[in-house]
């Protein structure tokens, strides 16, 4: 067995971490043979709660967990880490957009960017979950200049999973029969969930989702808005933002990054834009990627029609605005 990987989960006393710690600890992300040191970061007032989570984690008796570090000190938490799930941040309440959290949350990611720069392994893989996730990931990478920009990402996998679940539900097929639903842009209500390139195995053969559904009005209307607004719908129902599904999506994202995407399957992740598909640069934009040996590559050459172009540009514009607002907050 290899040396334990050092895996940081921030917001470790919060709701997402409560599911995420268990899923990571039992091997869902780094595999069944990879021992782990779990590092848990939260803020000082949450230390007593975190102590309870540590008790439970110990009581789960997970063979892969070889050590647990629970701390409120970023200098301790970020030391020599291989992977970081940056979850710790304020969630939105009913009636808010995720970007309304920017002023409250972006400074967390400035501080944690600096801590990554100072303490983490230079090949660390960073997933930002805390909202507004794309812009927080951008800020984090800007304050960690010694770590390659490709090592930072923002979570849009929950949106991809939501999109695939909508399609599978409508066609009454198992979820893993649907692939390559793409999320373009921001993890916000301007995101573009795109099924143009998606396929489904139905009745024993593979078909385009567009042909199998055969309802363009739904695909261009309610399907898109359901995915765009799913986070708000969960908040309206639970009075709390999504947690179990967010933890599962974070695991899917990091598992694919470490272990690779299966042949023929794409994953969507918010990554540093290189201008592919005419998207603005210097934003963390969600693209379809394939991953091998820990390196993602944007899926290139997909046709983009006028409908898609308008949606991809709208969400890019929002990301540019968020970036400019975030930089102002950080520089103030
Ligand atoms: N990208 C996505 O798809 C997605 C999905 C769901 C939730 N989220 C976001 O994830 C974040 C966390 O959600 P939650 O439901 O777990 O919230 P929560 O309030 O239950 O937990 C957040 C935890 O973060 C801690 N925290 C605050 N500042 C911190 C800091 N500087 N360092 C470390 N920990 C800190 C808090 O003390 C709290 O324990 C929110 O911003 C939420 O909007 C994103
Ligand atoms: O919607 C939220 O605020 C939480 C999260 O980003 C989600 O998509 O469920």
Short mmCIF file of N, CA, C and O in Angstrom, two decimals, residues 22 36 47 50 69 86 89 132 169 174 176-177 188 190 200 202 224 226 230 237 248 277 302-303 305 308 324 332:
data_model
loop_
_atom_site.label_atom_id
_atom_site.label_comp_id
_atom_site.label_asym_id
_atom_site.label_seq_id
_atom_site.Cartn_x
_atom_site.Cartn_y
_atom_site.Cartn_z
N UNK A 22 -17.32 11.08 5.06
CA UNK A 22 -17.58 9.63 5.04
C UNK A 22 -17.29 9.04 3.66
O UNK A 22 -16.62 8.01 3.52
N UNK A 36 -5.38 7.29 3.63
CA UNK A 36 -5.61 8.74 3.66
C UNK A 36 -5.31 9.32 5.03
O UNK A 36 -5.58 8.68 6.05
N UNK A 47 -15.17 24.54 16.62
CA UNK A 47 -14.26 23.45 17.03
C UNK A 47 -14.97 22.36 17.84
O UNK A 47 -14.68 21.17 17.70
N UNK A 50 -16.88 20.26 15.50
CA UNK A 50 -15.96 19.45 14.69
C UNK A 50 -15.44 18.26 15.51
O UNK A 50 -15.25 17.17 14.97
N UNK A 69 -6.61 15.05 11.27
CA UNK A 69 -6.13 16.30 11.86
C UNK A 69 -7.30 17.26 11.83
O UNK A 69 -7.86 17.51 10.75
N UNK A 86 -12.44 22.58 -1.02
CA UNK A 86 -12.67 23.85 -0.31
C UNK A 86 -14.18 24.12 -0.27
O UNK A 86 -14.76 24.73 -1.17
N UNK A 89 -17.66 27.90 3.54
CA UNK A 89 -18.12 29.21 3.10
C UNK A 89 -19.59 29.31 3.49
O UNK A 89 -20.23 28.28 3.75
N UNK A 132 -19.73 31.93 -4.40
CA UNK A 132 -19.88 31.55 -5.80
C UNK A 132 -18.62 30.80 -6.27
O UNK A 132 -17.54 31.40 -6.34
N UNK A 169 -34.73 10.38 -15.83
CA UNK A 169 -36.09 10.30 -15.27
C UNK A 169 -37.13 10.40 -16.36
O UNK A 169 -38.12 9.65 -16.38
N UNK A 174 -31.90 3.88 -16.42
CA UNK A 174 -30.95 4.10 -15.31
C UNK A 174 -30.02 5.28 -15.62
O UNK A 174 -29.68 5.52 -16.78
N UNK A 176 -26.93 5.78 -15.37
CA UNK A 176 -25.66 5.57 -16.07
C UNK A 176 -25.85 5.20 -17.54
O UNK A 176 -24.88 4.92 -18.25
N UNK A 177 -27.09 5.23 -18.02
CA UNK A 177 -27.32 5.06 -19.46
C UNK A 177 -27.25 6.40 -20.19
O UNK A 177 -27.33 6.44 -21.41
N UNK A 188 -24.39 28.94 -11.62
CA UNK A 188 -25.34 30.00 -11.26
C UNK A 188 -26.55 29.82 -12.15
O UNK A 188 -26.58 28.92 -13.00
N UNK A 190 -27.28 31.42 -14.63
CA UNK A 190 -26.99 31.66 -16.06
C UNK A 190 -26.30 30.47 -16.73
O UNK A 190 -26.03 30.51 -17.93
N UNK A 200 -27.91 8.46 -24.98
CA UNK A 200 -28.58 7.60 -24.00
C UNK A 200 -28.68 6.20 -24.59
O UNK A 200 -28.87 6.04 -25.80
N UNK A 202 -30.95 3.25 -24.84
CA UNK A 202 -32.39 3.00 -24.64
C UNK A 202 -32.83 1.90 -25.60
O UNK A 202 -32.43 1.92 -26.79
N UNK A 224 -33.70 23.15 -19.14
CA UNK A 224 -32.62 24.08 -18.79
C UNK A 224 -32.95 24.82 -17.49
O UNK A 224 -32.13 24.90 -16.57
N UNK A 226 -34.95 24.03 -15.07
CA UNK A 226 -34.97 23.14 -13.89
C UNK A 226 -33.56 22.96 -13.34
O UNK A 226 -33.33 23.05 -12.14
N UNK A 230 -32.26 24.39 -9.75
CA UNK A 230 -32.42 23.25 -8.84
C UNK A 230 -31.92 23.58 -7.42
O UNK A 230 -32.52 23.16 -6.44
N UNK A 237 -37.35 23.86 -0.42
CA UNK A 237 -37.97 22.69 0.20
C UNK A 237 -37.34 22.34 1.55
O UNK A 237 -38.04 22.04 2.51
N UNK A 248 -21.73 14.18 -2.98
CA UNK A 248 -21.56 13.13 -4.01
C UNK A 248 -20.92 13.70 -5.27
O UNK A 248 -20.02 13.09 -5.87
N UNK A 277 -13.63 27.84 -27.43
CA UNK A 277 -15.03 28.12 -27.80
C UNK A 277 -15.35 29.63 -27.74
O UNK A 277 -16.50 30.01 -27.52
N UNK A 302 -16.69 20.83 -30.67
CA UNK A 302 -18.14 20.60 -30.66
C UNK A 302 -18.83 21.74 -31.41
O UNK A 302 -18.48 22.91 -31.21
N UNK A 303 -19.81 21.43 -32.26
CA UNK A 303 -20.51 22.50 -32.96
C UNK A 303 -21.33 23.35 -31.98
O UNK A 303 -21.90 22.82 -31.02
N UNK A 305 -24.33 26.17 -31.99
CA UNK A 305 -25.30 26.91 -32.81
C UNK A 305 -25.63 28.26 -32.14
O UNK A 305 -25.11 28.58 -31.07
N UNK A 308 -26.96 28.10 -28.52
CA UNK A 308 -25.92 27.80 -27.53
C UNK A 308 -24.98 29.00 -27.36
O UNK A 308 -24.59 29.35 -26.25
N UNK A 324 -14.55 40.87 -11.69
CA UNK A 324 -14.18 42.27 -11.42
C UNK A 324 -14.64 42.69 -10.03
O UNK A 324 -13.90 43.36 -9.31
N UNK A 332 -9.56 45.78 -1.69
CA UNK A 332 -10.00 46.90 -0.81
C UNK A 332 -9.26 46.85 0.53
O UNK A 332 -8.88 45.80 1.00
#
